[in-house]
Coordinates of C-alpha atoms in Angstrom, one line a residue:
E1 CA -32.8 155.3 -35.7
V2 CA -34.1 153.2 -38.5
L3 CA -37.5 151.5 -37.8
L4 CA -38.4 148.4 -39.8
V5 CA -41.7 146.7 -39.2
E6 CA -42.5 143.3 -40.8
S7 CA -45.8 141.7 -41.4
G8 CA -47.4 138.9 -43.4
G9 CA -46.1 135.8 -41.6
G10 CA -48.3 132.8 -40.7
L11 CA -49.0 129.1 -41.1
V12 CA -49.1 127.7 -44.6
Q13 CA -49.2 124.2 -46.1
P14 CA -46.3 122.9 -48.1
G15 CA -46.5 124.2 -51.7
G16 CA -48.4 127.3 -50.6
S17 CA -47.4 130.9 -50.8
L18 CA -47.0 133.9 -48.5
R19 CA -46.0 137.5 -49.0
L20 CA -44.0 139.3 -46.3
S21 CA -43.9 143.0 -46.1
C22 CA -41.5 145.4 -44.4
A23 CA -42.5 149.0 -43.8
A24 CA -39.8 151.6 -43.4
A25 CA -39.3 155.3 -43.6
R26 CA -38.9 157.0 -47.0
S27 CA -35.3 157.9 -46.1
T28 CA -34.4 154.3 -45.4
F29 CA -35.5 153.2 -48.9
A30 CA -33.7 156.1 -50.5
V31 CA -30.3 155.5 -48.8
Y32 CA -29.9 151.8 -47.9
P33 CA -29.9 148.5 -49.6
M34 CA -32.3 146.1 -48.0
A35 CA -32.6 142.4 -47.4
W36 CA -34.5 139.5 -45.8
F37 CA -32.9 137.1 -43.4
R38 CA -34.3 134.1 -41.6
Q39 CA -33.5 132.0 -38.6
A40 CA -34.9 128.5 -38.3
P41 CA -35.1 126.8 -34.9
G42 CA -31.6 125.7 -33.8
K43 CA -29.9 127.2 -36.8
A44 CA -27.9 130.3 -37.5
L45 CA -29.3 133.4 -39.0
E46 CA -29.0 133.4 -42.8
G47 CA -29.5 135.8 -45.7
V48 CA -32.4 135.0 -48.0
A49 CA -32.6 137.8 -50.5
A50 CA -31.3 141.3 -51.0
I51 CA -32.0 144.3 -53.2
D52 CA -29.7 147.3 -53.8
L53 CA -30.6 150.9 -54.5
D54 CA -30.7 150.2 -58.2
G55 CA -33.2 147.4 -57.8
R56 CA -30.7 144.6 -58.5
T57 CA -31.6 141.5 -56.6
T58 CA -29.8 138.4 -55.3
Y59 CA -30.9 135.2 -53.6
A60 CA -29.7 132.4 -51.5
E61 CA -29.4 129.2 -53.5
S62 CA -32.0 127.5 -51.4
V63 CA -34.8 130.0 -52.4
K64 CA -33.8 130.8 -56.0
G65 CA -36.8 130.4 -58.4
R66 CA -39.2 130.3 -55.5
F67 CA -38.8 133.6 -53.6
T68 CA -38.9 137.2 -55.1
I69 CA -37.7 140.3 -53.3
S70 CA -39.1 143.7 -54.4
K71 CA -39.6 147.3 -53.3
D72 CA -42.6 149.6 -53.6
N73 CA -40.7 152.9 -53.4
A74 CA -43.9 155.0 -53.5
N75 CA -45.3 153.4 -50.4
N76 CA -41.9 152.6 -48.7
L77 CA -42.5 148.9 -48.5
L78 CA -40.1 145.9 -49.0
Y79 CA -41.7 142.6 -50.0
L80 CA -40.7 139.0 -50.1
Q81 CA -43.0 136.8 -52.2
M82 CA -42.6 133.2 -51.2
N83 CA -44.0 130.5 -53.5
S84 CA -43.7 126.7 -53.4
L85 CA -43.0 126.8 -49.7
R86 CA -41.3 123.9 -48.0
P87 CA -41.2 122.7 -44.4
E88 CA -37.5 123.7 -44.3
D89 CA -38.6 127.3 -45.0
T90 CA -40.1 127.5 -41.5
A91 CA -38.3 130.3 -39.7
M92 CA -38.5 133.7 -38.2
Y93 CA -38.0 136.1 -41.1
Y94 CA -36.3 139.5 -40.5
C95 CA -36.2 142.6 -42.6
A96 CA -32.8 144.3 -42.7
A97 CA -31.3 147.5 -43.9
D98 CA -27.8 148.9 -44.5
M99 CA -25.7 145.8 -45.0
L100 CA -22.4 145.1 -46.7
P101 CA -22.5 145.4 -50.5
V102 CA -25.0 143.4 -52.5
Y103 CA -23.0 143.2 -55.7
D104 CA -20.1 141.2 -54.2
G105 CA -22.1 138.8 -52.1
R106 CA -21.1 140.1 -48.8
W107 CA -24.6 141.4 -48.0
S108 CA -25.5 138.1 -46.2
K109 CA -22.9 138.6 -43.5
V110 CA -25.0 139.0 -40.4
R111 CA -22.4 141.2 -38.6
G112 CA -22.5 143.7 -41.5
V113 CA -26.2 144.5 -40.9
N114 CA -26.9 147.7 -39.1
Y115 CA -30.7 147.7 -38.8
W116 CA -33.1 144.9 -38.1
G117 CA -36.9 144.5 -37.8
Q118 CA -38.5 142.6 -35.0
G119 CA -39.3 139.5 -37.2
T120 CA -42.3 137.7 -38.4
Q121 CA -42.9 133.9 -38.1
V122 CA -43.4 131.7 -41.1
T123 CA -44.4 128.1 -40.5
V124 CA -44.8 125.6 -43.3
S125 CA -46.6 122.5 -42.2
S126 CA -49.5 120.3 -43.1

């Protein structure tokens, strides 16, 4: 079983920043591509950003230029740095591992994800 544990969510004002973290076992980082998804109230789960085993990244259009996904392989941590946050970024954010391929864009298909974290809430409000 793959265990993913997110942290770093909270309440932030519009324009502010947060950094989410996802802790996983070393074997998870070595074998699987990883991603962040989010689900806003009343909306479907959507892919936010993904990173493959070679470190290549991809982003949803809505967060390009504002969010950055990265990995700390030495400490087995996945990050999502979120800047210039907007009220519409308010959602439960989930760490995911073992999705469909990143390179062809299919990574964001929810049904293709095999492992999920428990989620961390991000609220952007003044």
